[in-house]
mmCIF file of C-alpha atoms in Angstrom:
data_model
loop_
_atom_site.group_PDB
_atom_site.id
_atom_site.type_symbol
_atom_site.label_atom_id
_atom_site.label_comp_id
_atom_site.label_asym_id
_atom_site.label_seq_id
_atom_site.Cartn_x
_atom_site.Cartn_y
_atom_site.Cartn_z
ATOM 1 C CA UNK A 128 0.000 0.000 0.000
ATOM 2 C CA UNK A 129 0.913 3.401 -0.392
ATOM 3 C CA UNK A 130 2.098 4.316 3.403
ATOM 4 C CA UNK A 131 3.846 0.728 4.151
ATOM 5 C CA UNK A 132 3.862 -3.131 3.170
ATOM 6 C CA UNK A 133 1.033 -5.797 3.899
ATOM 7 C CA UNK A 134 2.101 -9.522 4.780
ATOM 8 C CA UNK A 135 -0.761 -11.341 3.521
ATOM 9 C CA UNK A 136 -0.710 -15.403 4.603
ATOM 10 C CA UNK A 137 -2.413 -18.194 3.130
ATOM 11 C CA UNK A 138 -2.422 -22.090 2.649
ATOM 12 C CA UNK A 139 -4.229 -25.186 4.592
ATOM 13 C CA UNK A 140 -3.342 -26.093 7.623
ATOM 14 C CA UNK A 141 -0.922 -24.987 10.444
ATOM 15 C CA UNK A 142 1.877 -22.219 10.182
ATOM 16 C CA UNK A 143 5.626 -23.940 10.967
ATOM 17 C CA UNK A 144 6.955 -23.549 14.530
ATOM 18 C CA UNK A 145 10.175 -21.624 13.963
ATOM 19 C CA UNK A 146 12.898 -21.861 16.831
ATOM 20 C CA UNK A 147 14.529 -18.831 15.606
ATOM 21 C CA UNK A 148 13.285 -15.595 14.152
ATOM 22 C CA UNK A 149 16.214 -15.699 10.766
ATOM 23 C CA UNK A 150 14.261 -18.790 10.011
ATOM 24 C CA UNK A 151 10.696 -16.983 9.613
ATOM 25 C CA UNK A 152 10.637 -16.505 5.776
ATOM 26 C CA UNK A 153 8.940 -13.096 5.976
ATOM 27 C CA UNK A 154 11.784 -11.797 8.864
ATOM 28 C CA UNK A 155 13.887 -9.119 8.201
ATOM 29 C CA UNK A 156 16.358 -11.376 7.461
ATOM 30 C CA UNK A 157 14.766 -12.441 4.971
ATOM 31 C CA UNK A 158 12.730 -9.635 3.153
ATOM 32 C CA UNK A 159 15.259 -6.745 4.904
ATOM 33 C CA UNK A 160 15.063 -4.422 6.928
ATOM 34 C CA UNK A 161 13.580 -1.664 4.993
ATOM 35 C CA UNK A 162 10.658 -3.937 4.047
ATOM 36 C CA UNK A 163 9.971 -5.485 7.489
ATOM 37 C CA UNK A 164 9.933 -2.542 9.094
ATOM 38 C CA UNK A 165 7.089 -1.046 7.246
ATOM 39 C CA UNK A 166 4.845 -3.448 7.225
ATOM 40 C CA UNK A 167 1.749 -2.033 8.659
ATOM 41 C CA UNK A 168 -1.004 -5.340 8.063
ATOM 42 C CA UNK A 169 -1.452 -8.938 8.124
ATOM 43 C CA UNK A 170 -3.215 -10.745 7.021
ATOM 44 C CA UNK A 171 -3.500 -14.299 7.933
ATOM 45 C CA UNK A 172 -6.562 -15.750 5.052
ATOM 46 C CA UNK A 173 -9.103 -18.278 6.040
ATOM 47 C CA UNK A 174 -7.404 -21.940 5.926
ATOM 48 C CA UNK A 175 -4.566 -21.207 8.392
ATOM 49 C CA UNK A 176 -4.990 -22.834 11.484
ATOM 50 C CA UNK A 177 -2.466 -22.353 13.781
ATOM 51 C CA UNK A 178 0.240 -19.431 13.856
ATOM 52 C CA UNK A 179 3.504 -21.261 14.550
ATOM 53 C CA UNK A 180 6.117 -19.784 17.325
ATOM 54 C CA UNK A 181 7.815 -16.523 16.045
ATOM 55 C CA UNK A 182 5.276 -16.579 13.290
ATOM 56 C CA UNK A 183 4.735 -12.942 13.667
ATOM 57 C CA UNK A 184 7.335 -11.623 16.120
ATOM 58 C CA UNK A 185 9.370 -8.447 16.132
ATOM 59 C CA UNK A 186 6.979 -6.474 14.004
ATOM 60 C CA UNK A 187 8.156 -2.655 14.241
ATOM 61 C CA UNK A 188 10.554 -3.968 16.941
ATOM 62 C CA UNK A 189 13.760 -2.477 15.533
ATOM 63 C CA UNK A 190 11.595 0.991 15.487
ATOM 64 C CA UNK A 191 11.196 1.099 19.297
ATOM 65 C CA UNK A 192 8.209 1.303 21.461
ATOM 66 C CA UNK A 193 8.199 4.827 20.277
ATOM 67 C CA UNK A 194 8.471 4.807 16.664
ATOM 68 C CA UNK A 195 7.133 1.404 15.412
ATOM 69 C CA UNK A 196 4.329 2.098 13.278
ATOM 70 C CA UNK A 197 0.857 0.482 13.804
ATOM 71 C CA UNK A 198 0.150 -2.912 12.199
ATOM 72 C CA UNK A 199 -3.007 -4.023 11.690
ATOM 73 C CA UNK A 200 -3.740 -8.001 12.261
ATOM 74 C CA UNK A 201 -6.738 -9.460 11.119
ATOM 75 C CA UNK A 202 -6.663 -13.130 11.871
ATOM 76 C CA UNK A 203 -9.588 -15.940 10.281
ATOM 77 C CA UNK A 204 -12.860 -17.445 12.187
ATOM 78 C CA UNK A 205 -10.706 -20.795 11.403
ATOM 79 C CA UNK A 206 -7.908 -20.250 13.272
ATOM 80 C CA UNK A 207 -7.849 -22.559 16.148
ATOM 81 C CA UNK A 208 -4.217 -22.184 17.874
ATOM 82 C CA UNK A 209 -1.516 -19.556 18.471
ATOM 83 C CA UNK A 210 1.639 -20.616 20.048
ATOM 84 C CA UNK A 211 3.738 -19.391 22.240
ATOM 85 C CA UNK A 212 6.076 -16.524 21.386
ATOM 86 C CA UNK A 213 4.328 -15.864 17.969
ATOM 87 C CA UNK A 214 3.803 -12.407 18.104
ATOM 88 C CA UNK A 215 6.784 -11.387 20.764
ATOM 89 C CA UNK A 216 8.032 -8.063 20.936
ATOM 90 C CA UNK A 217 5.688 -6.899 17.985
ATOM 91 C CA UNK A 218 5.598 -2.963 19.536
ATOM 92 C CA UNK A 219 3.439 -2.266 15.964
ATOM 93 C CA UNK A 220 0.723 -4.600 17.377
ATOM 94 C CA UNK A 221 -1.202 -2.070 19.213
ATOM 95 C CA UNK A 222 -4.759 -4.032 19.223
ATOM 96 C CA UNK A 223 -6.065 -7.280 18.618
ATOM 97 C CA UNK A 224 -9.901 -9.495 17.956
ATOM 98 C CA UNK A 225 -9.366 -13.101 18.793
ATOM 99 C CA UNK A 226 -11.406 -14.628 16.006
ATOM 100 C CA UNK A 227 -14.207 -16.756 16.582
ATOM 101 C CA UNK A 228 -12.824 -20.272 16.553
ATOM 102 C CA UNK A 229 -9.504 -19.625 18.010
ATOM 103 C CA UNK A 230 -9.573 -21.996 21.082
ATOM 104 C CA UNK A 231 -5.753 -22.553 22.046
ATOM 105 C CA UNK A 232 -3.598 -19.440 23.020
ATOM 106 C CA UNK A 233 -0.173 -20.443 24.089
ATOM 107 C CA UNK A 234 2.418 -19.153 26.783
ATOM 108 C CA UNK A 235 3.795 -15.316 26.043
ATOM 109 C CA UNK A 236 2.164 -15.779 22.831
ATOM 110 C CA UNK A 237 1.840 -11.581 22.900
ATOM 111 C CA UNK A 238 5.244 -11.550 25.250
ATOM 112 C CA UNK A 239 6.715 -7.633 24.513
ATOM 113 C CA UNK A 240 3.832 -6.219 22.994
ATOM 114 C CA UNK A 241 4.046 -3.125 24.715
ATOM 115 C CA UNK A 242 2.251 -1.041 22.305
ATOM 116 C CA UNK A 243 -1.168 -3.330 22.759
ATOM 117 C CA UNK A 244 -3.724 -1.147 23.893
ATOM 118 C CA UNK A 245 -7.107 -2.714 22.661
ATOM 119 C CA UNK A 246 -8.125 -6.753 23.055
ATOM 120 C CA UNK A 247 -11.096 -7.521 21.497
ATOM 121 C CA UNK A 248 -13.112 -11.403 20.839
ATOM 122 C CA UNK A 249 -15.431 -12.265 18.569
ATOM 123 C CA UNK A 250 -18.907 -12.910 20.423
ATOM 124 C CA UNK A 251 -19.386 -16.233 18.901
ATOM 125 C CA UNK A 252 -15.954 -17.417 20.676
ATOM 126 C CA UNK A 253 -16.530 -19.886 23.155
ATOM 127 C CA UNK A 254 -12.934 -20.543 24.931
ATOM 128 C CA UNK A 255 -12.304 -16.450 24.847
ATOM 129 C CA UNK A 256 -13.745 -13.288 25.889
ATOM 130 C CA UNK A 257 -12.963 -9.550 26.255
ATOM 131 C CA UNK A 258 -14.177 -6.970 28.793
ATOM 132 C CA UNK A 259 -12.219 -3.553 29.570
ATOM 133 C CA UNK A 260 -9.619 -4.452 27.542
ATOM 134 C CA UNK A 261 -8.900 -8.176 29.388
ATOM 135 C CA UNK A 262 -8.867 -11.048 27.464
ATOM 136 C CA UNK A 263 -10.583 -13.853 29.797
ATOM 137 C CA UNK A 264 -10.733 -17.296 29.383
ATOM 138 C CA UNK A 265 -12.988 -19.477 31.074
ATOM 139 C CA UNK A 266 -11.415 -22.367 32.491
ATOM 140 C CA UNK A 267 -14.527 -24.670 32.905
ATOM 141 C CA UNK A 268 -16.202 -24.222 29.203
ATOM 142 C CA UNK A 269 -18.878 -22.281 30.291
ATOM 143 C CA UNK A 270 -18.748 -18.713 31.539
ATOM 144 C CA UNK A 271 -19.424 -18.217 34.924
ATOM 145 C CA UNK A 272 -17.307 -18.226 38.184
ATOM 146 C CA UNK A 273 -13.892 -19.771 36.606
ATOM 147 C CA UNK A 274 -12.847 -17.042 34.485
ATOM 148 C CA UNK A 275 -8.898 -16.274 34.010
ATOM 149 C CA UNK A 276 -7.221 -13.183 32.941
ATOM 150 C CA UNK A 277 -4.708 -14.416 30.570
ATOM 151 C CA UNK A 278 -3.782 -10.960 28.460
ATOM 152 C CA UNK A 279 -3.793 -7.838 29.602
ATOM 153 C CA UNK A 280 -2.674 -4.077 28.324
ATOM 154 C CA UNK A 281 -1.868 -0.789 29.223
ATOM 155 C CA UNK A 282 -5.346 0.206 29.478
ATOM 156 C CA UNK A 283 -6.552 -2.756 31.158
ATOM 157 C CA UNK A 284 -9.325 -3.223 33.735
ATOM 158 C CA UNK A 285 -9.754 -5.986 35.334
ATOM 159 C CA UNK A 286 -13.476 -7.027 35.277
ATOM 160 C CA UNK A 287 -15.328 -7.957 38.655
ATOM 161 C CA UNK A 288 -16.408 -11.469 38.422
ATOM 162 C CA UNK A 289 -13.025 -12.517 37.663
ATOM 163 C CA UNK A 290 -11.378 -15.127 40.064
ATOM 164 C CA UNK A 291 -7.907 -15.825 38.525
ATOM 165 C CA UNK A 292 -5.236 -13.354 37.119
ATOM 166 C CA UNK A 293 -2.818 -15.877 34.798
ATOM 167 C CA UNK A 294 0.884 -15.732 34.678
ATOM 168 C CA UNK A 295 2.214 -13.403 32.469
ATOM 169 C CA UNK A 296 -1.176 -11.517 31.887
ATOM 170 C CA UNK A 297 -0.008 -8.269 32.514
ATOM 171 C CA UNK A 298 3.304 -8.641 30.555
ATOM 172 C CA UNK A 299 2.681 -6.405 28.105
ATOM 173 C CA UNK A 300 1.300 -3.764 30.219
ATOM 174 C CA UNK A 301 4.101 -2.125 31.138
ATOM 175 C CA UNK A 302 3.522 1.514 30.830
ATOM 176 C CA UNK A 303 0.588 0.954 33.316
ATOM 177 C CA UNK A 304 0.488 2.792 36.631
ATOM 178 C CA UNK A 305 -1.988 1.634 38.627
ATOM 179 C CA UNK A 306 -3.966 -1.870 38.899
ATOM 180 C CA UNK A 307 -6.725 -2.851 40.969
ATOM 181 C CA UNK A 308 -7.518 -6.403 41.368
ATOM 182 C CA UNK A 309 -11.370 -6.931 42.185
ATOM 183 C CA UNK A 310 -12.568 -8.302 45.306
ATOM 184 C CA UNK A 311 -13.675 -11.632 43.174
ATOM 185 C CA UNK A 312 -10.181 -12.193 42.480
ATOM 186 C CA UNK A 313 -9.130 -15.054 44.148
ATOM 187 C CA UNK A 314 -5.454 -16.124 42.812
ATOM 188 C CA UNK A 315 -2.657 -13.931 41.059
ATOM 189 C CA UNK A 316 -0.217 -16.128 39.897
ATOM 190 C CA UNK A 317 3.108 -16.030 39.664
ATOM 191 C CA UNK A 318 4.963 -12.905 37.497
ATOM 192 C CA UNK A 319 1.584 -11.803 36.053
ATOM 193 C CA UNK A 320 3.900 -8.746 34.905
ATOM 194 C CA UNK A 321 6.662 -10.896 33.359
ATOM 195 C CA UNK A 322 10.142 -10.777 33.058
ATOM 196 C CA UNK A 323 12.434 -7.861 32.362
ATOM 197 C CA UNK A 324 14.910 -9.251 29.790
ATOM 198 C CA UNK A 325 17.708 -6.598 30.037
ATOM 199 C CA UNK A 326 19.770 -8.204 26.870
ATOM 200 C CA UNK A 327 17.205 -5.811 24.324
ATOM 201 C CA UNK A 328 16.121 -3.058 26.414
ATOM 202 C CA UNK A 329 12.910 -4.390 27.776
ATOM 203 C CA UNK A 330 11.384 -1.419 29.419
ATOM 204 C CA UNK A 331 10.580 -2.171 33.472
ATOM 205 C CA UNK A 332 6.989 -1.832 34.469
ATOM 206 C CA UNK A 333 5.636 1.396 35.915
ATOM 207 C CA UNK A 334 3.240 0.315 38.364
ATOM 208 C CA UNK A 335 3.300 2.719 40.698
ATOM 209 C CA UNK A 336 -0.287 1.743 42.838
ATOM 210 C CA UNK A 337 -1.637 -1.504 43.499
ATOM 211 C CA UNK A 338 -4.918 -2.180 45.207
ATOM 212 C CA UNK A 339 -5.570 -6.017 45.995
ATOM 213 C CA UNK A 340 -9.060 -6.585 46.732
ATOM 214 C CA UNK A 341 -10.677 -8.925 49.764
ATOM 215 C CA UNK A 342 -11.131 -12.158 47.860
ATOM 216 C CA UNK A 343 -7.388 -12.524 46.850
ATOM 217 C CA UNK A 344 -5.833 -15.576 49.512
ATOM 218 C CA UNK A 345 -2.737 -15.879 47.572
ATOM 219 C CA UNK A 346 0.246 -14.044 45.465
ATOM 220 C CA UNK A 347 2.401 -15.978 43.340
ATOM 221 C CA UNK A 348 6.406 -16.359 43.093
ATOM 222 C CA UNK A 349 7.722 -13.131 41.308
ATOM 223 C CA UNK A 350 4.395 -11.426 40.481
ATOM 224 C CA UNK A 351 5.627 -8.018 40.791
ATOM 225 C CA UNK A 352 8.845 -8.269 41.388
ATOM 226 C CA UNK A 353 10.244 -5.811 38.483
ATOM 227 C CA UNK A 354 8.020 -2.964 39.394
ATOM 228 C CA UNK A 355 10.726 -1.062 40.943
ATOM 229 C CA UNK A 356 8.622 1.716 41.434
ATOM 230 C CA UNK A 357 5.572 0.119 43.128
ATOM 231 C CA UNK A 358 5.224 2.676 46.360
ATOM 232 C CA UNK A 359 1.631 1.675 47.219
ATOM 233 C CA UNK A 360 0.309 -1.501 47.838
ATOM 234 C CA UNK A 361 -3.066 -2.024 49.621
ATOM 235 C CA UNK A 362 -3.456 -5.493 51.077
ATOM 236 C CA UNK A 363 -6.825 -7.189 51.103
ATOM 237 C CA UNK A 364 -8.332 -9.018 53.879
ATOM 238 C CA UNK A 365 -8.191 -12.269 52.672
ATOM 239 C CA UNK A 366 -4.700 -12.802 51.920
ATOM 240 C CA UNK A 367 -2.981 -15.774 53.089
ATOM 241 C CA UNK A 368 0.096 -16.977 50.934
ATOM 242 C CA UNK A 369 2.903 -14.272 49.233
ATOM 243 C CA UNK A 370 5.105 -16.366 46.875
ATOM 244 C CA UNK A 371 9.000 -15.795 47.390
ATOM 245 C CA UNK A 372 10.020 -12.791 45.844
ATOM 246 C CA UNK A 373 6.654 -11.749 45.322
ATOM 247 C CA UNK A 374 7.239 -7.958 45.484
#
């Protein structure tokens, strides 16, 4: 297009699981630099079924969090799976719909995405949905009591009803100041805000406030314990376990 480039994707079937990103066809490596880097959409076409690891990683990464333009995703009703690390460090990823028959997300699959701002599902998606910017997943099959936070963003907030905040949720979220976990929250898990991976600049999280609400009994190994400037912590009443390292 006129402004930048768009990867479009198509076949039958699942995407390869690449160990490294030089082996993604489409990576800089690959196309170069001055192509990669302006890619501003993908497009994955109806047929794929799984986004392999590093699939879509490092989109606008070399740009910074700063200057990576914004690349539109749109991903298929058929897609089923995404695996881990498929879109990490993608700062041009600044919102995404899970489609409609994607069922399977896997661990840090949005790992780095510091830019995402907007999380969206497609109503008819029974494994995923979205509220104030949260994607949730229900852990029984049918929504009710059990639901999990398992992405979260900078303008995040957490929905009441929830009763589980996964690990890594808020990885991506790190320009966020303040969180406040409901009083139906019953678990945070371990490092819900990730790891700070100082070998490519990975900014540390600015959580300043945190507000834990009654229903939380336990805090998991590491949860926050990057957020170097976290000055305000309100316990709830219900808290029973803090995980080693926890803060």
């Amino acid at each position: 297009n006129d402004n930048g480039y768009t990867l479009e994707i198509s076949g039958k079937g699942a995407m390869v699981d690449y160990a490294t990103e030089s082996a993604v066809p489409w990576s800089k490596y690959n196309v170069g630099e001055d192509i990669f880097n302006k890619i501003n959409k993908v497009v994955v076409k109806e047929g794929i079924t799984h986004i392999g690891e590093l699939c879509l990683a490092y989109l606008g990464f070399d740009l910074g969090m700063d200057g990576a333009i914004k690349v539109d995703v749109s991903l298929p009703d058929g897609l089923e799976s995404v695996a881990a690390d498929a879109f990490m460090y993608s700062y041009g990823l600044k919102s995404i719909k899970i489609p409609q028959g994607l069922s399977t997300i896997g661990n840090r699959a949005f790992y780095g995405c510091h830019n995402l701002a907007a999380i969206t599902a497609d109503e008819g998606n029974e494994t995923y949905r979205a509220e104030g910017n949260c994607l949730l997943k229900d852990i029984d099959g049918i929504y009710g009591d059990d639901e999990m936070v398992v992405l979260g963003c900078y303008n995040s907030r957490i929905p009441e009803g929830v009763r589980y905040i996964g690990e890594n949720a808020f990885a991506e979220a790190r320009q966020v100041e303040t969180i406040v976990i409901p009083d139906s929250v019953t678990v945070i898990e371990k490092k819900i805000m990730g790891n700070v991976y100082t070998w490519n600049d990975d900014p540390k999280p600015q959580l300043k406030k945190l507000v834990i609400g009654n229903g939380v009994s336990e805090i998991g190994e590491e949860a926050f314990s990057d957020c170097e400037k976290l000055a305000d912590v309100t316990f709830g009443k219900g808290l029973k376990v803090i995980g080693a390292k926890a803060f």
